[in-house]
């Protein structure tokens, strides 16, 4: 009897914090003792290599940043990853305020991050994912994900506010990345992500079939979540998407994983999170902005109380264990999730932490 492929084998629709029980235990055991809590370092850090972007997506949550032509300083980043690795940071994803591949030092950053023992990945719009970059960076990458939000050149140009030529270019770049991966026997997963919108709903399934034919490893569909300061606030109704979800996931086989993020879609339609306070901040993740500022949560880059310091001026350990983070921790103890972005990246992590820190009745009967 053939085995049905796992609905989400790459765990794209759930949290992975349970793989780090020692880190969770450290946080739990510290209680409200800051002198013990301050040494709980993030498992995962997002880093923005570039403020500039060659697209202007109609759903961009960070449009308020202004797409400044600014790039993360390589020397500051090198100093940061040395300390981060020593303090237990396990992964870094390059994403951020702009298009990461616009930074000419990104391939170098990728290699040097992996050399420090930190897993590394990239999210990109795919336009600059050419052969030269793939050969330089892919041997160090755990995965690379292309945000491709349409199945045709015209719709892609409308959603990303770019040239229609970019669509074919991105598909060609994906094919190049697949070819390099296979020829060099690399372990880097190559994926495509779609943010589901009314403008692209009819093209999602054809796009999934097209990138499966190209040979990418996975395809994922996620819902829109408005940024707290974005000028691109939209209302999207996802009540009629079950049929699309089923069709997408039927494309999965042993070589191609198609995931419709049903948990994330369901969370949008719930009555709010099952937790009243964010416990992921400022402990299990962090964000490094293009100018070197370290934030406990990138959704609040417009608020100075979430900025903990700058890696160009202070070592990361002094920032992470410093007074600004202590102040941020105290704020998070009082701050309701009503002020947070709906369905943020740490939502499922927070649900997990809530279950652990507030066990149900008779939980000892395992």
Tab-separated table of C-alpha atoms in Angstrom:
chain	number	residue	atom	x	y	z
A	1	UNK	CA	0.000	0.000	0.000
A	2	UNK	CA	1.420	3.395	-0.970
A	3	UNK	CA	2.069	5.924	1.738
A	4	UNK	CA	0.176	9.221	1.656
A	5	UNK	CA	2.646	12.126	1.766
A	6	UNK	CA	2.701	14.077	5.007
A	7	UNK	CA	0.519	17.195	4.709
A	8	UNK	CA	3.320	19.429	5.969
A	9	UNK	CA	6.604	17.466	6.110
A	10	UNK	CA	8.716	20.631	6.171
A	11	UNK	CA	6.649	22.031	9.065
A	12	UNK	CA	5.922	25.260	7.194
A	13	UNK	CA	2.610	25.688	9.018
A	14	UNK	CA	3.733	25.084	12.599
A	15	UNK	CA	6.404	25.979	15.120
A	16	UNK	CA	9.682	24.130	15.672
A	17	UNK	CA	10.593	25.436	19.114
A	18	UNK	CA	9.950	22.014	20.660
A	19	UNK	CA	13.250	20.910	19.114
A	20	UNK	CA	14.955	23.124	21.718
A	21	UNK	CA	13.724	21.838	25.096
A	22	UNK	CA	16.864	23.072	26.876
A	23	UNK	CA	16.163	26.650	25.737
A	24	UNK	CA	12.526	26.405	26.833
A	25	UNK	CA	13.627	24.870	30.145
A	26	UNK	CA	16.102	27.692	30.691
A	27	UNK	CA	13.323	30.234	30.180
A	28	UNK	CA	10.869	28.372	32.422
A	29	UNK	CA	13.365	27.765	35.222
A	30	UNK	CA	14.366	31.443	35.303
A	31	UNK	CA	10.834	32.507	36.202
A	32	UNK	CA	10.819	36.277	36.783
A	33	UNK	CA	14.491	36.471	37.724
A	34	UNK	CA	16.012	38.846	35.166
A	35	UNK	CA	19.597	37.923	36.042
A	36	UNK	CA	18.774	34.403	34.842
A	37	UNK	CA	16.369	35.355	32.066
A	38	UNK	CA	18.803	37.718	30.329
A	39	UNK	CA	21.013	34.847	29.168
A	40	UNK	CA	18.153	33.217	27.232
A	41	UNK	CA	19.329	33.947	23.672
A	42	UNK	CA	17.211	33.640	20.526
A	43	UNK	CA	17.174	30.407	18.586
A	44	UNK	CA	16.375	32.295	15.389
A	45	UNK	CA	17.261	35.768	14.088
A	46	UNK	CA	15.968	37.584	11.028
A	47	UNK	CA	18.451	39.928	9.356
A	48	UNK	CA	17.777	42.629	6.787
A	49	UNK	CA	20.763	43.032	4.409
A	50	UNK	CA	19.117	45.739	2.274
A	51	UNK	CA	16.660	48.556	2.746
A	52	UNK	CA	16.279	49.108	-0.988
A	53	UNK	CA	13.882	47.030	-3.083
A	54	UNK	CA	13.334	46.626	-6.813
A	55	UNK	CA	9.623	45.782	-6.326
A	56	UNK	CA	6.753	47.601	-4.606
A	57	UNK	CA	4.399	44.792	-3.574
A	58	UNK	CA	0.829	45.891	-2.901
A	59	UNK	CA	0.799	43.874	0.344
A	60	UNK	CA	4.200	44.977	1.730
A	61	UNK	CA	4.051	45.319	5.521
A	62	UNK	CA	7.255	47.382	5.681
A	63	UNK	CA	6.423	49.987	3.062
A	64	UNK	CA	6.457	52.642	5.802
A	65	UNK	CA	10.249	52.189	6.027
A	66	UNK	CA	10.567	53.972	2.680
A	67	UNK	CA	12.786	51.447	0.818
A	68	UNK	CA	15.914	53.406	1.709
A	69	UNK	CA	19.020	52.703	-0.377
A	70	UNK	CA	20.933	51.373	2.597
A	71	UNK	CA	22.860	48.136	3.128
A	72	UNK	CA	23.907	46.256	6.240
A	73	UNK	CA	27.553	46.879	7.080
A	74	UNK	CA	29.628	43.733	6.522
A	75	UNK	CA	32.125	44.400	9.329
A	76	UNK	CA	29.340	44.934	11.864
A	77	UNK	CA	27.617	41.776	10.696
A	78	UNK	CA	30.804	39.728	11.007
A	79	UNK	CA	31.235	40.858	14.611
A	80	UNK	CA	27.573	40.099	15.297
A	81	UNK	CA	27.587	36.500	14.029
A	82	UNK	CA	30.709	35.606	15.998
A	83	UNK	CA	29.000	36.573	19.244
A	84	UNK	CA	25.632	35.164	18.151
A	85	UNK	CA	27.175	31.767	17.417
A	86	UNK	CA	28.969	31.707	20.758
A	87	UNK	CA	25.755	32.560	22.589
A	88	UNK	CA	23.645	29.854	20.975
A	89	UNK	CA	21.853	31.458	18.018
A	90	UNK	CA	21.058	28.528	15.727
A	91	UNK	CA	19.625	30.077	12.563
A	92	UNK	CA	19.534	33.304	10.575
A	93	UNK	CA	17.156	34.183	7.761
A	94	UNK	CA	18.028	37.031	5.422
A	95	UNK	CA	14.843	38.912	4.546
A	96	UNK	CA	13.854	42.339	5.776
A	97	UNK	CA	12.933	45.814	4.664
A	98	UNK	CA	14.015	45.369	1.045
A	99	UNK	CA	15.315	42.777	-1.392
A	100	UNK	CA	18.237	40.917	0.271
A	101	UNK	CA	20.069	40.108	-2.969
A	102	UNK	CA	20.578	43.812	-3.676
A	103	UNK	CA	23.315	43.738	-1.033
A	104	UNK	CA	26.553	42.908	-2.921
A	105	UNK	CA	27.985	41.252	0.221
A	106	UNK	CA	25.096	38.809	0.722
A	107	UNK	CA	26.868	35.716	-0.639
A	108	UNK	CA	29.824	36.493	1.646
A	109	UNK	CA	27.483	36.954	4.618
A	110	UNK	CA	25.831	33.639	3.818
A	111	UNK	CA	29.113	31.725	3.697
A	112	UNK	CA	30.537	33.335	6.828
A	113	UNK	CA	27.319	32.703	8.777
A	114	UNK	CA	27.489	29.010	7.969
A	115	UNK	CA	31.204	28.942	8.829
A	116	UNK	CA	30.257	30.132	12.328
A	117	UNK	CA	27.995	27.089	12.702
A	118	UNK	CA	24.724	28.962	12.223
A	119	UNK	CA	22.156	27.637	9.753
A	120	UNK	CA	21.242	30.227	7.135
A	121	UNK	CA	18.404	30.849	4.676
A	122	UNK	CA	17.141	33.562	2.318
A	123	UNK	CA	13.725	34.880	1.316
A	124	UNK	CA	13.850	36.812	-1.967
A	125	UNK	CA	11.653	38.037	-4.819
A	126	UNK	CA	13.876	35.969	-7.111
A	127	UNK	CA	14.811	38.568	-9.722
A	128	UNK	CA	18.520	38.540	-8.808
A	129	UNK	CA	18.794	34.827	-8.064
A	130	UNK	CA	21.137	34.293	-10.993
A	131	UNK	CA	23.714	31.585	-11.666
A	132	UNK	CA	26.590	33.510	-10.131
A	133	UNK	CA	24.778	34.072	-6.845
A	134	UNK	CA	23.465	30.495	-6.676
A	135	UNK	CA	26.923	29.018	-7.140
A	136	UNK	CA	28.383	31.301	-4.477
A	137	UNK	CA	25.656	31.028	-1.844
A	138	UNK	CA	23.676	27.797	-2.216
A	139	UNK	CA	26.344	25.461	-0.746
A	140	UNK	CA	25.903	27.332	2.558
A	141	UNK	CA	22.102	27.595	2.523
A	142	UNK	CA	19.600	25.377	4.286
A	143	UNK	CA	16.861	26.778	2.073
A	144	UNK	CA	16.007	29.608	-0.252
A	145	UNK	CA	12.426	30.753	-0.757
A	146	UNK	CA	11.152	32.857	-3.638
A	147	UNK	CA	8.070	35.012	-3.117
A	148	UNK	CA	6.264	34.594	-6.420
A	149	UNK	CA	2.722	35.844	-6.008
A	150	UNK	CA	1.136	35.160	-9.386
A	151	UNK	CA	0.931	32.633	-12.186
A	152	UNK	CA	1.235	35.084	-15.067
A	153	UNK	CA	3.467	37.990	-16.013
A	154	UNK	CA	0.604	40.488	-16.048
A	155	UNK	CA	-0.718	39.591	-12.592
A	156	UNK	CA	2.783	39.425	-11.131
A	157	UNK	CA	3.528	42.916	-12.462
A	158	UNK	CA	0.287	44.194	-10.952
A	159	UNK	CA	0.882	42.678	-7.496
A	160	UNK	CA	4.626	43.370	-7.258
A	161	UNK	CA	4.439	46.685	-9.166
A	162	UNK	CA	7.292	45.707	-11.451
A	163	UNK	CA	8.080	44.923	-15.075
A	164	UNK	CA	6.243	42.031	-16.709
A	165	UNK	CA	9.652	40.733	-17.788
A	166	UNK	CA	10.482	39.890	-14.174
A	167	UNK	CA	8.075	36.943	-14.085
A	168	UNK	CA	9.861	34.930	-16.775
A	169	UNK	CA	13.204	35.944	-15.341
A	170	UNK	CA	12.258	34.544	-11.935
A	171	UNK	CA	11.094	31.238	-13.417
A	172	UNK	CA	14.387	30.999	-15.315
A	173	UNK	CA	16.295	31.729	-12.100
A	174	UNK	CA	14.402	28.977	-10.277
A	175	UNK	CA	15.317	26.528	-13.041
A	176	UNK	CA	18.960	27.619	-12.737
A	177	UNK	CA	18.921	27.092	-8.974
A	178	UNK	CA	17.424	23.615	-9.394
A	179	UNK	CA	20.047	22.707	-11.997
A	180	UNK	CA	22.916	23.861	-9.766
A	181	UNK	CA	21.511	22.021	-6.773
A	182	UNK	CA	21.267	18.754	-8.708
A	183	UNK	CA	24.645	19.023	-10.415
A	184	UNK	CA	26.448	19.831	-7.165
A	185	UNK	CA	24.346	17.491	-5.010
A	186	UNK	CA	23.485	20.321	-2.623
A	187	UNK	CA	21.093	19.959	0.312
A	188	UNK	CA	19.566	23.436	-0.047
A	189	UNK	CA	15.761	23.282	-0.313
A	190	UNK	CA	14.368	25.516	-3.065
A	191	UNK	CA	10.850	26.788	-2.452
A	192	UNK	CA	8.192	29.119	-3.794
A	193	UNK	CA	5.755	31.012	-1.594
A	194	UNK	CA	2.485	32.656	-2.588
A	195	UNK	CA	0.548	35.140	-0.501
A	196	UNK	CA	-3.086	34.436	-1.407
A	197	UNK	CA	-4.996	37.486	-2.648
A	198	UNK	CA	-8.143	38.008	-4.720
A	199	UNK	CA	-5.904	39.150	-7.581
A	200	UNK	CA	-3.969	35.851	-7.770
A	201	UNK	CA	-6.418	33.240	-6.455
A	202	UNK	CA	-7.194	31.837	-9.922
A	203	UNK	CA	-3.486	31.477	-10.745
A	204	UNK	CA	-2.187	29.743	-7.615
A	205	UNK	CA	-2.868	26.197	-8.784
A	206	UNK	CA	-1.369	26.698	-12.279
A	207	UNK	CA	1.697	28.275	-10.656
A	208	UNK	CA	2.080	25.315	-8.313
A	209	UNK	CA	2.019	22.942	-11.263
A	210	UNK	CA	4.525	25.077	-13.171
A	211	UNK	CA	7.115	25.240	-10.377
A	212	UNK	CA	6.660	21.536	-9.654
A	213	UNK	CA	7.588	20.898	-13.288
A	214	UNK	CA	10.663	23.127	-12.870
A	215	UNK	CA	11.746	20.895	-9.996
A	216	UNK	CA	11.549	23.055	-6.867
A	217	UNK	CA	11.293	21.209	-3.566
A	218	UNK	CA	8.259	22.875	-2.084
A	219	UNK	CA	5.378	25.269	-2.668
A	220	UNK	CA	3.526	27.068	0.114
A	221	UNK	CA	0.419	29.249	0.208
A	222	UNK	CA	0.017	31.659	3.127
A	223	UNK	CA	-2.588	34.268	4.112
A	224	UNK	CA	-2.247	38.030	4.127
A	225	UNK	CA	-1.608	39.652	7.508
A	226	UNK	CA	-1.618	43.479	7.648
A	227	UNK	CA	1.448	45.205	9.046
A	228	UNK	CA	0.881	47.492	12.007
A	229	UNK	CA	2.037	50.622	10.140
A	230	UNK	CA	1.621	49.528	6.546
A	231	UNK	CA	-0.087	51.869	4.095
A	232	UNK	CA	-1.227	48.767	2.193
A	233	UNK	CA	-3.983	47.630	4.563
A	234	UNK	CA	-6.382	45.314	2.759
A	235	UNK	CA	-9.436	43.237	3.636
A	236	UNK	CA	-9.257	39.683	2.331
A	237	UNK	CA	-11.954	37.048	2.764
A	238	UNK	CA	-10.638	33.495	3.048
A	239	UNK	CA	-13.907	31.728	3.877
A	240	UNK	CA	-14.038	29.981	0.482
A	241	UNK	CA	-10.571	28.512	0.105
A	242	UNK	CA	-10.949	24.893	1.271
A	243	UNK	CA	-11.262	23.531	-2.267
A	244	UNK	CA	-8.095	25.336	-3.339
A	245	UNK	CA	-6.277	23.984	-0.292
A	246	UNK	CA	-7.221	20.416	-1.190
A	247	UNK	CA	-6.161	20.825	-4.812
A	248	UNK	CA	-2.827	22.339	-3.810
A	249	UNK	CA	-1.986	19.606	-1.337
A	250	UNK	CA	-2.914	16.830	-3.792
A	251	UNK	CA	0.099	17.928	-5.844
A	252	UNK	CA	2.446	16.655	-3.141
A	253	UNK	CA	4.569	13.582	-3.719
A	254	UNK	CA	7.889	12.307	-2.412
A	255	UNK	CA	9.855	14.907	-4.386
A	256	UNK	CA	7.539	17.922	-4.127
A	257	UNK	CA	5.763	19.246	-1.037
A	258	UNK	CA	2.776	21.532	-1.571
A	259	UNK	CA	1.495	23.109	1.636
A	260	UNK	CA	-1.561	25.284	2.154
A	261	UNK	CA	-1.004	26.871	5.564
A	262	UNK	CA	-4.372	25.872	6.970
A	263	UNK	CA	-3.427	26.630	10.579
A	264	UNK	CA	-2.408	30.169	9.664
A	265	UNK	CA	-5.617	30.699	7.694
A	266	UNK	CA	-7.696	29.319	10.570
A	267	UNK	CA	-5.943	31.614	13.068
A	268	UNK	CA	-7.119	34.642	11.075
A	269	UNK	CA	-10.718	33.541	11.529
A	270	UNK	CA	-10.452	32.781	15.239
A	271	UNK	CA	-11.557	34.999	18.102
A	272	UNK	CA	-7.982	35.945	18.871
A	273	UNK	CA	-4.973	34.078	20.215
A	274	UNK	CA	-5.219	31.613	23.092
A	275	UNK	CA	-2.591	33.625	24.969
A	276	UNK	CA	-2.908	37.118	26.417
A	277	UNK	CA	0.809	37.962	26.455
A	278	UNK	CA	3.654	37.397	24.012
A	279	UNK	CA	6.302	35.157	25.561
A	280	UNK	CA	8.403	34.831	22.405
A	281	UNK	CA	9.537	38.460	22.856
A	282	UNK	CA	12.201	39.233	23.969
A	283	UNK	CA	13.536	35.677	24.216
A	284	UNK	CA	13.319	33.250	21.310
A	285	UNK	CA	13.820	35.425	18.237
A	286	UNK	CA	15.233	38.810	17.226
A	287	UNK	CA	15.546	41.082	14.228
A	288	UNK	CA	18.566	43.006	12.906
A	289	UNK	CA	17.579	45.953	10.734
A	290	UNK	CA	19.543	47.236	7.751
A	291	UNK	CA	21.044	50.052	9.836
A	292	UNK	CA	22.251	47.552	12.463
A	293	UNK	CA	19.538	48.185	15.049
A	294	UNK	CA	18.477	45.082	16.987
A	295	UNK	CA	14.751	44.724	17.642
A	296	UNK	CA	13.012	42.246	19.892
A	297	UNK	CA	10.135	42.186	17.376
A	298	UNK	CA	10.278	43.551	13.830
A	299	UNK	CA	6.563	44.350	13.867
A	300	UNK	CA	7.378	47.243	16.207
A	301	UNK	CA	10.290	48.828	14.377
A	302	UNK	CA	8.439	52.128	14.609
A	303	UNK	CA	8.638	52.072	18.423
A	304	UNK	CA	11.923	52.899	20.149
A	305	UNK	CA	11.151	50.757	23.214
A	306	UNK	CA	11.583	47.660	21.022
A	307	UNK	CA	15.043	48.749	19.811
A	308	UNK	CA	17.652	47.122	22.040
A	309	UNK	CA	20.840	48.587	20.558
A	310	UNK	CA	22.960	48.624	17.420
A	311	UNK	CA	25.492	45.983	16.329
A	312	UNK	CA	27.709	48.677	14.814
A	313	UNK	CA	28.173	50.281	18.204
A	314	UNK	CA	27.928	47.475	20.769
A	315	UNK	CA	28.617	43.708	20.792
A	316	UNK	CA	25.499	41.578	20.495
A	317	UNK	CA	25.829	40.034	23.960
A	318	UNK	CA	25.973	43.460	25.603
A	319	UNK	CA	22.887	44.468	23.638
A	320	UNK	CA	20.959	41.289	24.447
A	321	UNK	CA	21.792	41.327	28.152
A	322	UNK	CA	21.617	45.112	28.474
A	323	UNK	CA	19.187	47.539	30.108
A	324	UNK	CA	17.065	48.187	27.003
A	325	UNK	CA	16.147	44.509	26.727
A	326	UNK	CA	15.347	44.379	30.442
A	327	UNK	CA	13.044	47.351	29.944
A	328	UNK	CA	11.474	45.661	26.923
A	329	UNK	CA	10.897	42.479	28.948
A	330	UNK	CA	9.097	44.456	31.624
A	331	UNK	CA	6.961	46.112	28.958
A	332	UNK	CA	6.050	42.746	27.446
A	333	UNK	CA	4.837	41.535	30.848
A	334	UNK	CA	2.189	44.260	30.750
A	335	UNK	CA	1.484	44.484	27.017
A	336	UNK	CA	-1.657	42.805	25.677
A	337	UNK	CA	-1.551	40.928	22.382
A	338	UNK	CA	-4.403	43.205	21.263
A	339	UNK	CA	-1.637	45.612	20.214
A	340	UNK	CA	0.163	42.984	18.128
A	341	UNK	CA	0.066	42.069	14.470
A	342	UNK	CA	-2.602	39.464	13.763
A	343	UNK	CA	-1.182	36.007	13.039
A	344	UNK	CA	2.444	37.141	13.370
A	345	UNK	CA	5.428	34.876	12.795
A	346	UNK	CA	5.650	33.973	16.478
A	347	UNK	CA	1.943	33.141	16.884
A	348	UNK	CA	2.361	29.351	16.880
A	349	UNK	CA	5.454	29.646	19.107
A	350	UNK	CA	3.392	31.609	21.604
A	351	UNK	CA	0.632	29.018	21.543
A	352	UNK	CA	3.228	26.377	22.350
A	353	UNK	CA	4.750	28.430	25.178
A	354	UNK	CA	1.288	29.095	26.601
A	355	UNK	CA	0.555	25.371	26.807
A	356	UNK	CA	3.877	24.693	28.501
A	357	UNK	CA	3.749	27.539	30.999
A	358	UNK	CA	0.036	27.052	31.785
A	359	UNK	CA	-0.473	23.272	31.795
A	360	UNK	CA	-3.979	21.860	31.696
A	361	UNK	CA	-5.604	19.944	34.509
A	362	UNK	CA	-4.124	16.489	35.138
A	363	UNK	CA	-1.208	17.207	32.800
A	364	UNK	CA	1.040	14.814	34.743
A	365	UNK	CA	-0.772	11.812	33.215
A	366	UNK	CA	1.349	11.731	30.094
